[in-house]
Short mmCIF file of C-alpha atoms and ligand atoms in Angstrom, two decimals:
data_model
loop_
_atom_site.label_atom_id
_atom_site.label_comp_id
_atom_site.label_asym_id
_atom_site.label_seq_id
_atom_site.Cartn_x
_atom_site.Cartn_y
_atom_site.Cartn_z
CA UNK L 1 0.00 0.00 0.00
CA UNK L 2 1.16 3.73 -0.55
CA UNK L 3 0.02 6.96 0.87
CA UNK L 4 -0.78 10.21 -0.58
CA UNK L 5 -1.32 13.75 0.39
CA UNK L 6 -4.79 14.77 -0.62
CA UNK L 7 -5.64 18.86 -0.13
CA UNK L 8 -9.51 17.54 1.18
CA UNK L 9 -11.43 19.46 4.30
CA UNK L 10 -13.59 15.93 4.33
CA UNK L 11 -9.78 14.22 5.41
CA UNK L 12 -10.33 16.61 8.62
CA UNK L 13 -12.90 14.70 9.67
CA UNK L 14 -12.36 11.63 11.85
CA UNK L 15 -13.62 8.45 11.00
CA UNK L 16 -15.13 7.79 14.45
CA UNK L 17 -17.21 11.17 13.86
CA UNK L 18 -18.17 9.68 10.12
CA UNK L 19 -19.46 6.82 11.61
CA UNK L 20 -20.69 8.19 14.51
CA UNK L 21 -22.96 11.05 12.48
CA UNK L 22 -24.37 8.23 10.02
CA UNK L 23 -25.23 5.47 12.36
CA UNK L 24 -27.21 8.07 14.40
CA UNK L 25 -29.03 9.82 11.26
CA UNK L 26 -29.23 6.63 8.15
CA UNK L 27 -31.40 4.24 7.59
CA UNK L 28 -29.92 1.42 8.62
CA UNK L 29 -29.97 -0.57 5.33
CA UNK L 30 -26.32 -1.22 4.89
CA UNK L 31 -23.86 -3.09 6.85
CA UNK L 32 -20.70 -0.78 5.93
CA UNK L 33 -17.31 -2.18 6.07
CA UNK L 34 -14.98 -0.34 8.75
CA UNK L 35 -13.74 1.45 5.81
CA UNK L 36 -13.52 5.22 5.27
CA UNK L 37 -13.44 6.45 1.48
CA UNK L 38 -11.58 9.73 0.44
CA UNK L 39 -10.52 9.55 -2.91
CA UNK L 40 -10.26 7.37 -5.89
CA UNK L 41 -7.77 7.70 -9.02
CA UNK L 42 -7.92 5.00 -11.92
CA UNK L 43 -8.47 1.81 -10.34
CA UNK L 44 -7.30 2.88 -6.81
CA UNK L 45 -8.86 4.27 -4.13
CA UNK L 46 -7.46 6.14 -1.17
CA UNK L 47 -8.92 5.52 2.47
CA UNK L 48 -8.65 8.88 5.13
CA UNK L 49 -5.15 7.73 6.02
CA UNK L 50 -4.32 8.23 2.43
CA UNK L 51 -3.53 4.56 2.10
CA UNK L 52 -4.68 3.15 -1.56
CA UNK L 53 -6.01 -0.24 -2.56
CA UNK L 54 -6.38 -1.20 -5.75
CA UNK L 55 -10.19 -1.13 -5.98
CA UNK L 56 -11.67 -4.32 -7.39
CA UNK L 57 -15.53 -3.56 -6.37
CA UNK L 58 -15.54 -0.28 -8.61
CA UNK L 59 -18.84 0.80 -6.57
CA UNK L 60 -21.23 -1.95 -7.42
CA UNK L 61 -20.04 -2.66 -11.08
CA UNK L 62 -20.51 1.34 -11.47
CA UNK L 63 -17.12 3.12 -12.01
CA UNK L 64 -16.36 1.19 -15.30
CA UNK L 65 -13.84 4.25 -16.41
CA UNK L 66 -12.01 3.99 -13.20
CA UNK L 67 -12.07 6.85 -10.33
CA UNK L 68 -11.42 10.50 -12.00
CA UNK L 69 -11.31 9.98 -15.20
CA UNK L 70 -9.71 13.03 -17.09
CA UNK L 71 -12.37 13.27 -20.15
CA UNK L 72 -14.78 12.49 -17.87
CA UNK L 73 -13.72 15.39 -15.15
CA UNK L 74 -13.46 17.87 -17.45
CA UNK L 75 -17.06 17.29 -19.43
CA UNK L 76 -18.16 17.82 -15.47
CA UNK L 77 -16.23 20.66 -15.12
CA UNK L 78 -17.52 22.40 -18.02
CA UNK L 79 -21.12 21.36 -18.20
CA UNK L 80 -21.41 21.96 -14.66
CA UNK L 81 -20.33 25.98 -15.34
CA UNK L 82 -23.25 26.11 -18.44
CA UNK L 83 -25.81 23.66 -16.83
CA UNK L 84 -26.77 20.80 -13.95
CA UNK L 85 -30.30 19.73 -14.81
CA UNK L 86 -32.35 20.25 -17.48
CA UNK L 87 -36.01 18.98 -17.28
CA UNK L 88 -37.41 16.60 -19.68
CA UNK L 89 -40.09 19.28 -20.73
CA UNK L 90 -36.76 20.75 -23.16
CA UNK L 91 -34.78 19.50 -25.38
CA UNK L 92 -31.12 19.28 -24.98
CA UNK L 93 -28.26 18.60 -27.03
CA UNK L 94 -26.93 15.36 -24.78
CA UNK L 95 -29.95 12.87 -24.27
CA UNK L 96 -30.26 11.71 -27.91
CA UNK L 97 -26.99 11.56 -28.38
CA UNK L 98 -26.44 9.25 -26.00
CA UNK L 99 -29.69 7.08 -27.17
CA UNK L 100 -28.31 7.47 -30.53
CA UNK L 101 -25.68 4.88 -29.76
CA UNK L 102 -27.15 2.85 -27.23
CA UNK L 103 -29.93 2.07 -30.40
CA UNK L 104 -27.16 1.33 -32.95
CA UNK L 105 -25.14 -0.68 -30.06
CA UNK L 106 -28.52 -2.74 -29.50
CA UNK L 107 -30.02 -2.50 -32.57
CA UNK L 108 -32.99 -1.33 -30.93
CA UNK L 109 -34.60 2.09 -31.51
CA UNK L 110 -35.65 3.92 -28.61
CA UNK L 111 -34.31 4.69 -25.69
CA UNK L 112 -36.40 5.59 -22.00
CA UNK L 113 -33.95 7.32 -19.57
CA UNK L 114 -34.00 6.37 -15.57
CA UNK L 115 -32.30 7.25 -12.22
CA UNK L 116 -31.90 3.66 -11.80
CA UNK L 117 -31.73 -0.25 -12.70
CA UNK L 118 -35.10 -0.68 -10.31
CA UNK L 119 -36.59 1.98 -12.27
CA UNK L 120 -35.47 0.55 -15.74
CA UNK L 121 -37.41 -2.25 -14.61
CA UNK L 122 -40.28 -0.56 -13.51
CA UNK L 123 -40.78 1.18 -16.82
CA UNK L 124 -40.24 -2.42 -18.70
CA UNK L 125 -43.35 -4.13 -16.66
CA UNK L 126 -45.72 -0.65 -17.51
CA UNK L 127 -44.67 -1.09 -20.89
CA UNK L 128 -45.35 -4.26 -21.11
CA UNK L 129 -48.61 -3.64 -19.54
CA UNK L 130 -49.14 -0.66 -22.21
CA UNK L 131 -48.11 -3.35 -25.05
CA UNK L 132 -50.52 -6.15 -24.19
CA UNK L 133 -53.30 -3.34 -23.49
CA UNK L 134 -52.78 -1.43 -27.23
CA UNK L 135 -52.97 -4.96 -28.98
CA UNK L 136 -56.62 -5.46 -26.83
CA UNK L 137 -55.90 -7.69 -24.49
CA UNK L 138 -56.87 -6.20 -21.47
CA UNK L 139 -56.16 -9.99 -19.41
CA UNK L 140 -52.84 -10.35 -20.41
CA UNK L 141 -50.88 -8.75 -17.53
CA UNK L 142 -49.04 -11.83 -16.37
CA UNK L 143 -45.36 -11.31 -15.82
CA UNK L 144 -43.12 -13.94 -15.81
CA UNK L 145 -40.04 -14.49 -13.82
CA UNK L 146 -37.33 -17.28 -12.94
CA UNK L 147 -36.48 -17.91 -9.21
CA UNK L 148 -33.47 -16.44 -7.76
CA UNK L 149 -33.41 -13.46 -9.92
CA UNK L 150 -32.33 -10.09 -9.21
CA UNK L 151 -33.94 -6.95 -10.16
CA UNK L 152 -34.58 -4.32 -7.85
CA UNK L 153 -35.96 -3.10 -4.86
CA UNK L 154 -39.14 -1.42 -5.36
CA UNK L 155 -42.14 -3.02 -5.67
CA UNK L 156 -42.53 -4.05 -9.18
CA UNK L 157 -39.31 -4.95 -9.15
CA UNK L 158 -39.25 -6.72 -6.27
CA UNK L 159 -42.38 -8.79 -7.58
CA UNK L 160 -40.15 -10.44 -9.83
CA UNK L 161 -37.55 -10.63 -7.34
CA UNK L 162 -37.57 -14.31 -6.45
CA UNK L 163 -35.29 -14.43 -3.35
CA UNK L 164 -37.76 -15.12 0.18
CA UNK L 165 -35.47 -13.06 1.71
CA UNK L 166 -36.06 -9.55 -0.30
CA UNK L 167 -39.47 -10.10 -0.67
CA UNK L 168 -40.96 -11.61 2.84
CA UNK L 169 -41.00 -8.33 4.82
CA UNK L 170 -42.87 -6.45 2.17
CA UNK L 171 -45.73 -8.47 0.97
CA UNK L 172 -48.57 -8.17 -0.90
CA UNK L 173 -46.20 -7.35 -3.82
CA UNK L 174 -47.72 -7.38 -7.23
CA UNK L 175 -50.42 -9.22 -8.54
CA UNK L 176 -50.06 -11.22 -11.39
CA UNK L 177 -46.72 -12.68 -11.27
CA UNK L 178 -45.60 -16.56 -11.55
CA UNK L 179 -42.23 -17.59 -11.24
CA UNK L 180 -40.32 -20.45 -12.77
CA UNK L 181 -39.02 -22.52 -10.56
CA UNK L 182 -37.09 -24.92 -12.51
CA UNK L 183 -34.51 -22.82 -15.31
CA UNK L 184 -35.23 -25.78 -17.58
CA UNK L 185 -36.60 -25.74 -21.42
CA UNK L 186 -40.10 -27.89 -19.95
CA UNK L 187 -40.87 -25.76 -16.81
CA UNK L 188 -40.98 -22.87 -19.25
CA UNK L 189 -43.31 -24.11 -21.75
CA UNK L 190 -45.18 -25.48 -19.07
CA UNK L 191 -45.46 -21.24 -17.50
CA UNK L 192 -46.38 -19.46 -20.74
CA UNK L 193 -49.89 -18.81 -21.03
CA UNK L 194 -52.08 -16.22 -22.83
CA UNK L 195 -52.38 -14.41 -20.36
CA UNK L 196 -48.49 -13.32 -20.18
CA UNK L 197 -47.34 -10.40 -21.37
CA UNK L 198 -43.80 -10.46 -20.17
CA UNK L 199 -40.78 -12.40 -19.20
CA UNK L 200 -38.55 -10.51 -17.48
CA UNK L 201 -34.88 -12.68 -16.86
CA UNK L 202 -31.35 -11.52 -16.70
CA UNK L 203 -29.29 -13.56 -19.36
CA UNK L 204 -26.46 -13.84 -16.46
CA UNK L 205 -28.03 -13.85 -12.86
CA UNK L 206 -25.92 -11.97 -11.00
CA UNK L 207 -27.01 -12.04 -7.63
CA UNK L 208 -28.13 -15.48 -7.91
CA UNK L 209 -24.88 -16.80 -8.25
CA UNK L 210 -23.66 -15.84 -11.71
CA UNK L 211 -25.25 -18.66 -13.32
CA UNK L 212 -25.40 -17.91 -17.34
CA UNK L 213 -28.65 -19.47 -18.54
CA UNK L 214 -28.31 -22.26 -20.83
CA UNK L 215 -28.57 -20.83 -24.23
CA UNK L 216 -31.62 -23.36 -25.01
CA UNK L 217 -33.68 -21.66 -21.89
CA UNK L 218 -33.10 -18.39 -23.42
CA UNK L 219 -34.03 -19.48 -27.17
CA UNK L 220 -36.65 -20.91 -26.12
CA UNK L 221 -37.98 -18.10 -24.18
CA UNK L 222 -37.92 -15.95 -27.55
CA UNK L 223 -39.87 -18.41 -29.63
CA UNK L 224 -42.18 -18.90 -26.75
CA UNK L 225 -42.65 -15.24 -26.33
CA UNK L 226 -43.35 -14.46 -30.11
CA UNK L 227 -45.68 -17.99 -29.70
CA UNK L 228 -47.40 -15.92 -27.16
CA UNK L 229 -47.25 -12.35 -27.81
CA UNK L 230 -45.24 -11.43 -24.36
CA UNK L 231 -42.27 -9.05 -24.67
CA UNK L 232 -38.63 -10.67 -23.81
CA UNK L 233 -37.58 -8.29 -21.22
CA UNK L 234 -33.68 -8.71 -20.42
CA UNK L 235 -32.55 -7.46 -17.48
CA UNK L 236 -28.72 -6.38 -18.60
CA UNK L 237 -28.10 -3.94 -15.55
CA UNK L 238 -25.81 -6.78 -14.13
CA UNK L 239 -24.15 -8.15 -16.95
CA UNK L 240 -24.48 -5.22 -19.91
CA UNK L 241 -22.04 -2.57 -20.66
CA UNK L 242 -19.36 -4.66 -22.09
CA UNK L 243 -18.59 -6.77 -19.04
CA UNK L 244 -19.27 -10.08 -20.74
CA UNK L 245 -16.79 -9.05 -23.66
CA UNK L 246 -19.90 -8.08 -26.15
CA UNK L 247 -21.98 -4.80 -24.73
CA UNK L 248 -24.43 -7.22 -23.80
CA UNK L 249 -24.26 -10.57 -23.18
CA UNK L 250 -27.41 -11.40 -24.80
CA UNK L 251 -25.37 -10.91 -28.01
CA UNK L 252 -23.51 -14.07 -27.16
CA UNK L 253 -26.76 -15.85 -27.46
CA UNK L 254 -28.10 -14.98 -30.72
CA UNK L 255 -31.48 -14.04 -29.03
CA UNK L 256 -32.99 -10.90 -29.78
CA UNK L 257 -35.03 -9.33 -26.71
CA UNK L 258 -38.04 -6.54 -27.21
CA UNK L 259 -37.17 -4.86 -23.96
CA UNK L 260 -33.23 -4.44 -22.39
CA UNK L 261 -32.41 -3.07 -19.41
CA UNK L 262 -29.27 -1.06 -18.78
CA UNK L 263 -27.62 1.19 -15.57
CA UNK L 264 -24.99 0.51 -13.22
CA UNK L 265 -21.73 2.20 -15.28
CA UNK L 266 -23.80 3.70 -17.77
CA UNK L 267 -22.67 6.84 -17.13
CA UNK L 268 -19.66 5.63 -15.14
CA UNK L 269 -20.55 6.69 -11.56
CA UNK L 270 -23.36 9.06 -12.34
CA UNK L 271 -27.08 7.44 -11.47
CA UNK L 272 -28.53 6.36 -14.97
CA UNK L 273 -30.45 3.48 -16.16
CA UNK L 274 -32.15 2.75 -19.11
CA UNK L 275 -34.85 0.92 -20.93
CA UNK L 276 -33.91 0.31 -24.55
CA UNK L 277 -36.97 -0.77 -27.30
CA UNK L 278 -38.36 -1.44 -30.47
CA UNK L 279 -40.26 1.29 -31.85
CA UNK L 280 -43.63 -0.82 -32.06
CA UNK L 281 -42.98 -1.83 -28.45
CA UNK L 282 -41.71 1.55 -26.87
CA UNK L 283 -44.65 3.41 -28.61
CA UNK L 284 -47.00 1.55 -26.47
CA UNK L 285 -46.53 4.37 -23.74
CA UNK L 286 -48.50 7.84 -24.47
CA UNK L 287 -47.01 10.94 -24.09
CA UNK L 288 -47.77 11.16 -19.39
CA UNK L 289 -48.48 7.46 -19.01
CA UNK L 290 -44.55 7.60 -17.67
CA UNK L 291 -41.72 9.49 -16.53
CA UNK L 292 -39.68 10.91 -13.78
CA UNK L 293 -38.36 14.23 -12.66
CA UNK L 294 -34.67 13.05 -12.90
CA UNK L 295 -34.67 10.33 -15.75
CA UNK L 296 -31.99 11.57 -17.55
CA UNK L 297 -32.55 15.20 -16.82
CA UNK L 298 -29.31 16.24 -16.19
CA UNK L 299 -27.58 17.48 -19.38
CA UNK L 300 -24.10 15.33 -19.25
CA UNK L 301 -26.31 11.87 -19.95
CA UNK L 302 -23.85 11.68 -22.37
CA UNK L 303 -20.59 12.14 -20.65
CA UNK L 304 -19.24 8.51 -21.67
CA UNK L 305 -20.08 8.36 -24.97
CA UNK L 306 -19.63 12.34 -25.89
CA UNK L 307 -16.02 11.80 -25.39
CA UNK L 308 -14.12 9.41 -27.37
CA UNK L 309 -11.97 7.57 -24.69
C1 LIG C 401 -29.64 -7.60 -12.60
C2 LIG C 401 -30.02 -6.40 -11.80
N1 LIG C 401 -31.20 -5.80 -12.05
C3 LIG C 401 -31.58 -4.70 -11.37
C4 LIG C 401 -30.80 -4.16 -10.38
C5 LIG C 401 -31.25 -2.94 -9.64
O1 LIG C 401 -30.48 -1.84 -10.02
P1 LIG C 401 -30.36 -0.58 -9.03
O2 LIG C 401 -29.61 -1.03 -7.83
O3 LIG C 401 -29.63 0.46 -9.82
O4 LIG C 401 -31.75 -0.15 -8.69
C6 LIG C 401 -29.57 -4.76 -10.07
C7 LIG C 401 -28.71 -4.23 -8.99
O5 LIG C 401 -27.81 -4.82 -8.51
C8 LIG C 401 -29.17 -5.91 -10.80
O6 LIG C 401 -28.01 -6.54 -10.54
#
């Protein structure tokens, strides 16, 4: 380990008064580590004692450019002089930019901004909702899940959440979702009704263990959802953004999904998520059927991608 000098009032403070001041005033819903954060730089980051580690958690599969990124410091710098949040009632230069190559990434063609993964999610199940609704079917709202996935903490979400010990303290959750027990080819078929609009799955569960599913599962659950008329939601927030050695690991698969989820190191430590869409799927939502203050509404959504790194 070395040490470095860092110029920071925060370094004043000591950790027992850190510590002190947040287990008196947070929610208690994280066990922290005894470890006190000052500073990062590339893949290292620098505890109050100015001792560095080389940082293999990178937030939680967030800071995909490293800590302090030049390009990415001085887009901050600049934008933050002309502009911190624009609403979505504008437009602005950065947003379609940035949806601009997510689409030709995906292949899909439109983009809906979030804060967060959980909200990703939560604007997949409304769309897919809004999908089976505009073709009139007003009974298919069944969403399909696979047990021990991962998506998100708020209630939709968490619905598909299979994993007793997220959802147990906070039920009812949402109507109208069956799980898969079994990740197997026959316990699939044996799910899909009519009545399902969705299947929401993550092609790598990350959470639930880092299991890839087998690449029959997930063929299967695109001929079964075109069978059926249900969207293929995949949940890439875990495994997208390159991590899998394509942008997202779906592509390994040769599976094409109506709905992907995105966030994490979108935008490389700031909060942004994503829903990404076909146009026939995506248009299902009308103009204040969704949105959010936030979603995007900060002009550098583009940071990453505005510079080439
Ligand atoms: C696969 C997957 N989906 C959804 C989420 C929720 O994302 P967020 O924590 O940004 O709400 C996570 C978070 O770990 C995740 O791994």
């Amino acid at each position: 380990m070395q040490t470095t000098e860092v110029n920071d009032p925060y370094l004043r403070i000591e950790p027992a008064e850190i510590k002190a001041l947040e287990d008196k005033y947070l929610f208690s819903t994280y066990a922290r580590s005894d470890f006190y954060v000052s500073h990062g730089s590339g893949a290292h980051v620098y505890d109050l004692a100015g001792r560095r580690y080389l940082d293999f958690l990178s937030g939680i599969a967030v800071n995909s450019l490293g800590y302090s990124h030049p390009r990415l410091i001085r887009v901050l710098l600049a934008q933050g002089k002309k502009l911190i949040h624009c609403s979505n009632l504008y437009y602005h230069a950065y947003q379609g930019m940035l949806a601009k190559k997510l689409a030709d990434i995906s292949g899909m063609s439109k983009v809906f901004f979030t804060n967060s993964g959980t909200e990703a999610i939560e604007a997949a199940l409304k769309i897919a909702r809004a999908y089976a609704r505009l073709n009139g079917c007003e009974t298919k709202s069944a969403i399909l899940a696979l047990k021990n996935a991962f998506h998100g903490r708020t209630f939709g979400a968490l619905s598909i959440t299979a994993q007793e010990k997220y959802q147990a303290p906070f039920r009812p959750l949402l109507p109208d979702v069956d799980i898969v027990e079994d990740v197997t080819v026959s316990a699939l078929e044996k799910a899909f009704t009519d009545r399902v609009c969705a299947l929401v799955v993550e092609p790598i569960q990350g959470e639930g263990g880092v299991v890839p599913l087998p690449a029959d599962f997930l063929q299967t659950a695109r001929l079964l959802c075109t069978r059926y008329n249900a969207l293929l939601v995949l949940d890439e927030i875990q495994s997208g953004m390159g991590r899998t050695g394509k942008f997202f690991a779906y592509q390994h698969y040769g599976v094409e999904p109506d709905l992907v989820t995105l966030a994490k190191s979108l935008a490389a430590g700031y909060p942004l998520g994503a829903v990404l869409g076909h146009a026939r799927v995506a248009e299902s939502l009308k103009p204040g059927e969704h949105g959010t203050t936030f979603g995007a509404a900060l002009s550098p959504a583009g940071w990453p991608w505005k510079c080439s790194m």
